[in-house]
Amino acid sequence: MDGADAAKPNKRVTITDVARHAGVSTAAVSKVLRSAYGVSPAMRDKVQAAIAELGYRPHAAARGMRGRTYTIGVLLDNVRNAFFADILDGIRDELRQTEYTVLIGAAGFDPEDQARTIRSMVDRQMDGLILIAPGTPRAEVLATAAATPSVVIGHHDAADSYDSVVDADDLGAGLVVDHLVALGHRDIALVSAPGTKANQWKRTPEAVLTDGYLAAMERHGLAEHARVHHTAYSDDGGFKAGMTLLTADRPPTAVMTGADVAALGIYRAAHELGLRIPDDLSLAGYNNTALAALAPVQLTSVDQAGHTMGSAAARMLVERVEGRRDRAMQTTMTPRLVVRGTTAAPRGR
């Protein structure tokens, strides 16, 4: 192969080699590498083809010295929550044609552990952060976002310093209650994450979901039947909630949860107690994850478009990192109810 078309075997491929191979200027290659605004699809394809053919790999340290590390940090609390996988897929797909790499911080539920993970991401000079329903105090998130472009997924508390992507959780709760009431249920319980007032978030997903549930129960004249049980959004949390609710003096005939993963824990508790779903108990989840559609489960669930949420968050973050927008914005997803086999009329109706 001619030396004009490829670098020597023992020589590190440079941006100049890529430009020569693609027949463009080094400035054009730099723009593609930076995902700069205004690069035509044809130019991007030509440069990316040259990069692939030559095996060019930008030097991460050198890029960091120029002011960008091309890394995006994603904070989440529980890797076993399948909904987060949907969000991550959306983030990955949105960033697929860019130079940004996604690094995941699975911090657990403890607020201080989450704060420590966020600080670690900032210390490593990540270009931007996507925080999925952070339990970290809001003041710390505000301070972080003031210095590092950030997107908060889930929390409805808007701010000038960060962008946010939310679901209309109050509407989602209403969809479930309306569906269950139409089937004939009156004793409907909600299983939701506990949240904490100490972290200063006022409109967390679980708070908005609970407000929507209570408003819907009142709208149907069922306020006296409303009950909210708090537990972690995990299989174990759902199992414990199920054992408590389903062995009560007045067990509910239907349970809705704020996450599919918790609904599956309730499903397991019902099975252990010898209850059949939906004959003895109707059960609805939230997130409409892949698990909900599995043949043995067929969980009725609220779809809040996790993939779209992740894609929107990544797109908004890159806009901030690239300096294309300097004003905060909030994107809201519209939920829809997906009815499957875990909800039916209560026994005797």
Tab-separated table of C-alpha atoms in Angstrom:
chain	number	residue	atom	x	y	z
A	1	MET	CA	0.000	0.000	0.000
A	2	ASP	CA	1.299	3.473	-0.869
A	3	GLY	CA	2.689	5.515	2.032
A	4	ALA	CA	0.349	8.342	1.104
A	5	ASP	CA	-2.616	6.119	1.858
A	6	ALA	CA	-1.538	4.521	5.096
A	7	ALA	CA	0.814	5.031	7.963
A	8	LYS	CA	3.941	2.931	8.401
A	9	PRO	CA	3.314	-0.277	10.419
A	10	ASN	CA	5.456	0.791	13.390
A	11	LYS	CA	4.330	4.406	13.424
A	12	ARG	CA	1.346	5.614	15.429
A	13	VAL	CA	-1.442	6.731	13.108
A	14	THR	CA	-1.955	10.480	13.377
A	15	ILE	CA	-4.737	12.877	12.508
A	16	THR	CA	-2.629	13.959	9.521
A	17	ASP	CA	-2.616	10.371	8.234
A	18	VAL	CA	-6.397	10.221	8.546
A	19	ALA	CA	-6.819	13.539	6.708
A	20	ARG	CA	-4.506	12.426	3.873
A	21	HIS	CA	-6.281	9.066	3.553
A	22	ALA	CA	-9.733	10.697	3.497
A	23	GLY	CA	-8.639	13.503	1.176
A	24	VAL	CA	-9.744	16.238	3.576
A	25	SER	CA	-8.073	18.790	5.813
A	26	THR	CA	-6.889	18.040	9.343
A	27	ALA	CA	-9.366	20.675	10.527
A	28	ALA	CA	-12.200	18.615	9.004
A	29	VAL	CA	-10.993	15.474	10.784
A	30	SER	CA	-10.788	17.411	14.039
A	31	LYS	CA	-14.374	18.593	13.638
A	32	VAL	CA	-15.594	15.030	13.105
A	33	LEU	CA	-13.653	13.813	16.148
A	34	ARG	CA	-15.182	16.579	18.258
A	35	SER	CA	-18.674	15.925	16.870
A	36	ALA	CA	-18.666	19.622	16.044
A	37	TYR	CA	-21.832	21.269	14.830
A	38	GLY	CA	-22.164	21.733	11.058
A	39	VAL	CA	-20.265	18.664	9.796
A	40	SER	CA	-22.085	17.153	6.805
A	41	PRO	CA	-23.063	13.445	6.888
A	42	ALA	CA	-20.916	12.829	3.790
A	43	MET	CA	-17.851	14.361	5.436
A	44	ARG	CA	-18.468	12.425	8.653
A	45	ASP	CA	-18.814	9.126	6.755
A	46	LYS	CA	-15.637	9.776	4.746
A	47	VAL	CA	-13.555	10.575	7.827
A	48	GLN	CA	-14.987	7.719	9.900
A	49	ALA	CA	-14.229	5.294	7.062
A	50	ALA	CA	-10.599	6.485	7.012
A	51	ILE	CA	-10.391	6.157	10.803
A	52	ALA	CA	-11.679	2.583	10.618
A	53	GLU	CA	-9.362	1.591	7.759
A	54	LEU	CA	-6.257	3.027	9.420
A	55	GLY	CA	-7.173	1.955	12.941
A	56	TYR	CA	-6.721	5.502	14.200
A	57	ARG	CA	-7.278	5.934	17.929
A	58	PRO	CA	-7.135	9.449	19.407
A	59	HIS	CA	-4.827	9.776	22.381
A	60	ALA	CA	-7.122	10.222	25.385
A	61	ALA	CA	-4.627	12.206	27.443
A	62	ALA	CA	-3.930	14.613	24.599
A	63	ARG	CA	-7.635	15.129	24.041
A	64	GLY	CA	-8.091	15.837	27.745
A	65	MET	CA	-5.358	18.490	27.593
A	66	ARG	CA	-7.313	20.193	24.808
A	67	GLY	CA	-10.203	20.519	27.252
A	68	ARG	CA	-12.288	17.401	26.622
A	69	THR	CA	-11.979	13.741	27.633
A	70	TYR	CA	-14.860	12.416	25.496
A	71	THR	CA	-16.294	10.481	28.425
A	72	ILE	CA	-19.856	10.634	29.766
A	73	GLY	CA	-20.582	9.384	33.279
A	74	VAL	CA	-23.930	7.725	34.072
A	75	LEU	CA	-25.012	7.353	37.700
A	76	LEU	CA	-27.560	4.699	38.683
A	77	ASP	CA	-28.413	2.978	41.943
A	78	ASN	CA	-29.265	-0.612	41.017
A	79	VAL	CA	-27.851	-2.595	38.088
A	80	ARG	CA	-30.609	-5.189	38.560
A	81	ASN	CA	-33.331	-2.694	37.620
A	82	ALA	CA	-34.097	-3.624	34.013
A	83	PHE	CA	-35.497	-0.155	33.316
A	84	PHE	CA	-32.016	1.289	33.641
A	85	ALA	CA	-30.890	-1.067	30.880
A	86	ASP	CA	-33.501	0.527	28.594
A	87	ILE	CA	-32.202	3.998	29.463
A	88	LEU	CA	-28.584	2.931	28.901
A	89	ASP	CA	-29.495	1.454	25.513
A	90	GLY	CA	-30.973	4.819	24.525
A	91	ILE	CA	-27.846	6.663	25.693
A	92	ARG	CA	-25.568	4.250	23.848
A	93	ASP	CA	-27.553	4.390	20.608
A	94	GLU	CA	-27.615	8.197	20.644
A	95	LEU	CA	-23.838	8.370	21.166
A	96	ARG	CA	-22.970	5.518	18.788
A	97	GLN	CA	-21.887	7.851	15.957
A	98	THR	CA	-19.869	10.148	18.240
A	99	GLU	CA	-16.502	9.875	19.949
A	100	TYR	CA	-18.023	9.834	23.435
A	101	THR	CA	-17.583	6.795	25.675
A	102	VAL	CA	-20.123	5.986	28.402
A	103	LEU	CA	-18.815	4.977	31.825
A	104	ILE	CA	-21.318	3.643	34.382
A	105	GLY	CA	-21.234	4.329	38.102
A	106	ALA	CA	-23.438	1.784	39.906
A	107	ALA	CA	-23.459	3.501	43.289
A	108	GLY	CA	-26.205	1.682	45.209
A	109	PHE	CA	-29.047	3.338	47.114
A	110	ASP	CA	-27.010	5.143	49.791
A	111	PRO	CA	-26.941	8.942	49.139
A	112	GLU	CA	-23.353	9.322	50.328
A	113	ASP	CA	-22.167	6.469	48.098
A	114	GLN	CA	-23.880	8.178	45.173
A	115	ALA	CA	-22.289	11.522	46.063
A	116	ARG	CA	-18.874	9.873	46.250
A	117	THR	CA	-19.383	8.334	42.801
A	118	ILE	CA	-20.429	11.689	41.305
A	119	ARG	CA	-17.345	13.364	42.798
A	120	SER	CA	-15.164	10.617	41.368
A	121	MET	CA	-16.630	11.201	37.897
A	122	VAL	CA	-15.973	14.932	38.202
A	123	ASP	CA	-12.409	14.311	39.450
A	124	ARG	CA	-11.767	12.215	36.343
A	125	GLN	CA	-12.771	15.212	34.214
A	126	MET	CA	-15.714	13.553	32.492
A	127	ASP	CA	-17.265	15.913	29.967
A	128	GLY	CA	-20.808	15.461	31.238
A	129	LEU	CA	-22.970	13.479	33.651
A	130	ILE	CA	-26.334	11.738	33.331
A	131	LEU	CA	-27.797	11.153	36.796
A	132	ILE	CA	-30.669	8.655	36.951
A	133	ALA	CA	-32.992	9.580	39.857
A	134	PRO	CA	-30.095	10.566	42.137
A	135	GLY	CA	-30.530	10.212	45.892
A	136	THR	CA	-27.699	12.685	46.415
A	137	PRO	CA	-28.746	15.975	48.065
A	138	ARG	CA	-30.080	18.391	45.474
A	139	ALA	CA	-27.670	21.116	46.594
A	140	GLU	CA	-24.734	18.904	45.664
A	141	VAL	CA	-26.212	18.115	42.253
A	142	LEU	CA	-26.759	21.838	41.646
A	143	ALA	CA	-23.141	22.567	42.566
A	144	THR	CA	-21.894	19.760	40.330
A	145	ALA	CA	-24.022	20.873	37.387
A	146	ALA	CA	-22.756	24.426	37.691
A	147	ALA	CA	-19.279	23.165	36.775
A	148	THR	CA	-19.985	20.001	34.726
A	149	PRO	CA	-22.826	19.728	32.158
A	150	SER	CA	-25.440	17.428	33.682
A	151	VAL	CA	-28.809	15.866	32.889
A	152	VAL	CA	-31.062	14.540	35.653
A	153	ILE	CA	-33.448	11.741	34.675
A	154	GLY	CA	-36.572	11.167	36.760
A	155	HIS	CA	-36.726	14.085	39.195
A	156	HIS	CA	-39.302	16.727	38.295
A	157	ASP	CA	-37.472	19.534	40.162
A	158	ALA	CA	-36.306	21.821	37.357
A	159	ALA	CA	-33.223	24.056	37.654
A	160	ASP	CA	-31.257	26.553	35.589
A	161	SER	CA	-28.016	24.597	35.968
A	162	TYR	CA	-29.051	21.170	34.650
A	163	ASP	CA	-31.307	19.678	31.999
A	164	SER	CA	-33.867	17.040	32.934
A	165	VAL	CA	-35.854	14.226	31.371
A	166	VAL	CA	-38.979	13.093	33.197
A	167	ASP	CA	-42.059	10.953	32.786
A	168	ALA	CA	-45.522	12.307	33.567
A	169	ASP	CA	-45.637	9.932	36.554
A	170	ASP	CA	-48.866	11.364	37.961
A	171	LEU	CA	-50.636	10.580	34.695
A	172	GLY	CA	-49.085	7.106	34.668
A	173	ALA	CA	-50.442	6.359	38.128
A	174	GLY	CA	-53.864	7.563	37.041
A	175	LEU	CA	-53.817	5.207	34.050
A	176	VAL	CA	-53.280	2.218	36.341
A	177	VAL	CA	-55.934	3.238	38.875
A	178	ASP	CA	-58.477	3.931	36.112
A	179	HIS	CA	-57.790	0.497	34.602
A	180	LEU	CA	-58.123	-1.340	37.915
A	181	VAL	CA	-61.282	0.532	38.921
A	182	ALA	CA	-62.838	-0.263	35.533
A	183	LEU	CA	-62.190	-3.945	36.277
A	184	GLY	CA	-64.077	-3.577	39.570
A	185	HIS	CA	-61.270	-3.101	42.099
A	186	ARG	CA	-61.687	-0.742	45.022
A	187	ASP	CA	-58.968	-1.817	47.464
A	188	ILE	CA	-55.909	-0.795	45.438
A	189	ALA	CA	-52.517	-0.384	47.117
A	190	LEU	CA	-49.437	1.440	45.826
A	191	VAL	CA	-45.920	0.165	46.456
A	192	SER	CA	-43.444	3.021	46.018
A	193	ALA	CA	-39.841	3.860	46.847
A	194	PRO	CA	-39.470	5.644	50.197
A	195	GLY	CA	-37.462	8.688	49.133
A	196	THR	CA	-36.151	11.062	51.773
A	197	LYS	CA	-36.859	14.706	52.623
A	198	ALA	CA	-33.272	15.143	53.805
A	199	ASN	CA	-31.919	15.276	50.246
A	200	GLN	CA	-34.079	18.340	49.357
A	201	TRP	CA	-35.705	16.856	46.237
A	202	LYS	CA	-39.414	17.709	46.357
A	203	ARG	CA	-40.709	16.189	43.129
A	204	THR	CA	-39.014	12.804	42.846
A	205	PRO	CA	-40.614	10.191	40.554
A	206	GLU	CA	-42.037	8.337	43.562
A	207	ALA	CA	-43.487	11.554	45.036
A	208	VAL	CA	-45.192	12.506	41.764
A	209	LEU	CA	-46.397	8.913	41.285
A	210	THR	CA	-47.879	8.882	44.784
A	211	ASP	CA	-49.623	12.212	44.205
A	212	GLY	CA	-51.113	10.842	40.989
A	213	TYR	CA	-52.260	7.649	42.711
A	214	LEU	CA	-53.918	9.502	45.599
A	215	ALA	CA	-55.595	11.971	43.243
A	216	ALA	CA	-56.934	9.133	41.087
A	217	MET	CA	-58.252	7.216	44.106
A	218	GLU	CA	-59.993	10.372	45.327
A	219	ARG	CA	-61.395	11.017	41.864
A	220	HIS	CA	-63.038	7.584	41.976
A	221	GLY	CA	-64.356	8.118	45.504
A	222	LEU	CA	-61.884	5.598	46.942
A	223	ALA	CA	-59.737	7.859	49.111
A	224	GLU	CA	-60.489	5.808	52.237
A	225	HIS	CA	-59.150	2.692	50.507
A	226	ALA	CA	-55.849	4.283	49.503
A	227	ARG	CA	-52.658	2.975	51.099
A	228	VAL	CA	-49.024	3.498	50.175
A	229	HIS	CA	-46.346	1.012	51.189
A	230	HIS	CA	-42.736	2.142	50.885
A	231	THR	CA	-39.919	-0.182	49.871
A	232	ALA	CA	-36.784	-0.212	47.748
A	233	TYR	CA	-37.277	-0.731	44.023
A	234	SER	CA	-35.749	-4.198	43.982
A	235	ASP	CA	-36.942	-7.798	43.870
A	236	ASP	CA	-36.246	-8.183	47.575
A	237	GLY	CA	-38.015	-4.905	48.373
A	238	GLY	CA	-41.063	-5.990	46.414
A	239	PHE	CA	-41.081	-9.405	48.087
A	240	LYS	CA	-41.069	-7.851	51.572
A	241	ALA	CA	-43.806	-5.407	50.597
A	242	GLY	CA	-45.881	-8.264	49.171
A	243	MET	CA	-45.536	-10.368	52.308
A	244	THR	CA	-46.668	-7.413	54.450
A	245	LEU	CA	-49.606	-6.320	52.291
A	246	LEU	CA	-50.903	-9.762	51.405
A	247	THR	CA	-50.922	-11.043	54.994
A	248	ALA	CA	-52.677	-7.944	56.384
A	249	ASP	CA	-56.132	-8.156	57.994
A	250	ARG	CA	-57.539	-6.474	54.888
A	251	PRO	CA	-55.278	-7.390	51.974
A	252	PRO	CA	-55.720	-5.374	48.767
A	253	THR	CA	-57.296	-6.988	45.726
A	254	ALA	CA	-54.884	-5.096	43.472
A	255	VAL	CA	-51.360	-3.704	43.844
A	256	MET	CA	-49.554	-1.233	41.612
A	257	THR	CA	-45.828	-0.622	41.947
A	258	GLY	CA	-43.522	2.153	40.821
A	259	ALA	CA	-41.127	-0.290	39.140
A	260	ASP	CA	-41.440	-3.648	37.371
A	261	VAL	CA	-38.591	-5.074	39.426
A	262	ALA	CA	-40.591	-4.528	42.631
A	263	ALA	CA	-43.725	-6.000	41.007
A	264	LEU	CA	-41.813	-9.208	40.313
A	265	GLY	CA	-40.915	-9.402	44.010
A	266	ILE	CA	-44.611	-9.081	44.884
A	267	TYR	CA	-45.353	-11.775	42.307
A	268	ARG	CA	-42.912	-14.052	44.158
A	269	ALA	CA	-44.514	-13.255	47.533
A	270	ALA	CA	-47.988	-14.042	46.187
A	271	HIS	CA	-46.741	-17.388	44.875
A	272	GLU	CA	-45.210	-18.240	48.259
A	273	LEU	CA	-48.516	-17.436	49.966
A	274	GLY	CA	-50.430	-19.663	47.547
A	275	LEU	CA	-52.172	-16.753	45.800
A	276	ARG	CA	-52.798	-16.809	42.081
A	277	ILE	CA	-52.336	-13.832	39.798
A	278	PRO	CA	-54.685	-12.426	38.544
A	279	ASP	CA	-57.351	-14.657	40.151
A	280	ASP	CA	-56.546	-13.683	43.740
A	281	LEU	CA	-54.541	-10.519	43.130
A	282	SER	CA	-54.196	-8.087	40.238
A	283	LEU	CA	-50.703	-6.692	39.837
A	284	ALA	CA	-49.383	-3.788	37.757
A	285	GLY	CA	-45.828	-2.537	37.331
A	286	TYR	CA	-44.160	0.578	35.975
A	287	ASN	CA	-41.476	0.948	33.244
A	288	ASN	CA	-42.676	-1.815	30.891
A	289	THR	CA	-39.267	-3.466	30.843
A	290	ALA	CA	-38.443	-6.535	28.772
A	291	LEU	CA	-39.162	-8.653	31.854
A	292	ALA	CA	-42.794	-7.532	31.848
A	293	ALA	CA	-43.404	-9.068	28.434
A	294	LEU	CA	-41.873	-12.473	29.231
A	295	ALA	CA	-44.374	-15.280	28.586
A	296	PRO	CA	-44.477	-16.641	32.189
A	297	VAL	CA	-44.967	-13.125	33.607
A	298	GLN	CA	-47.075	-11.013	31.203
A	299	LEU	CA	-47.111	-8.083	33.611
A	300	THR	CA	-49.465	-5.167	33.053
A	301	SER	CA	-47.188	-2.136	33.167
A	302	VAL	CA	-46.858	1.562	32.352
A	303	ASP	CA	-44.511	2.263	29.461
A	304	GLN	CA	-42.503	5.445	30.018
A	305	ALA	CA	-40.227	4.991	26.998
A	306	GLY	CA	-36.936	4.283	28.749
A	307	HIS	CA	-34.964	4.071	25.512
A	308	THR	CA	-36.320	7.444	24.395
A	309	MET	CA	-35.545	8.951	27.803
A	310	GLY	CA	-31.924	7.813	27.524
A	311	SER	CA	-31.615	9.025	23.954
A	312	ALA	CA	-33.062	12.432	24.834
A	313	ALA	CA	-30.752	12.767	27.843
A	314	ALA	CA	-27.652	11.960	25.770
A	315	ARG	CA	-28.671	14.367	23.008
A	316	MET	CA	-29.341	17.188	25.473
A	317	LEU	CA	-26.048	16.570	27.258
A	318	VAL	CA	-23.970	16.659	24.069
A	319	GLU	CA	-25.663	19.936	23.118
A	320	ARG	CA	-24.453	21.403	26.419
A	321	VAL	CA	-20.971	19.907	26.204
A	322	GLU	CA	-20.551	21.152	22.630
A	323	GLY	CA	-21.780	24.619	23.585
A	324	ARG	CA	-24.763	24.539	21.213
A	325	ARG	CA	-27.176	25.529	23.986
A	326	ASP	CA	-26.678	27.330	27.291
A	327	ARG	CA	-30.223	27.401	28.660
A	328	ALA	CA	-31.673	24.534	30.688
A	329	MET	CA	-34.597	22.553	29.333
A	330	GLN	CA	-36.880	19.754	30.519
A	331	THR	CA	-38.241	16.989	28.295
A	332	THR	CA	-41.365	15.118	29.440
A	333	MET	CA	-42.411	11.653	28.270
A	334	THR	CA	-46.097	10.731	27.999
A	335	PRO	CA	-46.827	7.348	29.624
A	336	ARG	CA	-49.099	4.671	28.197
A	337	LEU	CA	-50.594	1.613	29.865
A	338	VAL	CA	-49.764	-1.805	28.425
A	339	VAL	CA	-52.387	-4.292	29.641
A	340	ARG	CA	-51.306	-7.915	29.927
A	341	GLY	CA	-52.324	-10.962	31.942
A	342	THR	CA	-51.674	-9.898	35.553
A	343	THR	CA	-54.786	-7.717	35.916
A	344	ALA	CA	-58.387	-8.947	35.883
A	345	ALA	CA	-61.700	-8.415	37.681
A	346	PRO	CA	-61.563	-9.225	41.399
A	347	ARG	CA	-62.899	-12.602	42.486
A	348	GLY	CA	-66.654	-12.629	42.905
A	349	ARG	CA	-67.323	-9.983	40.269
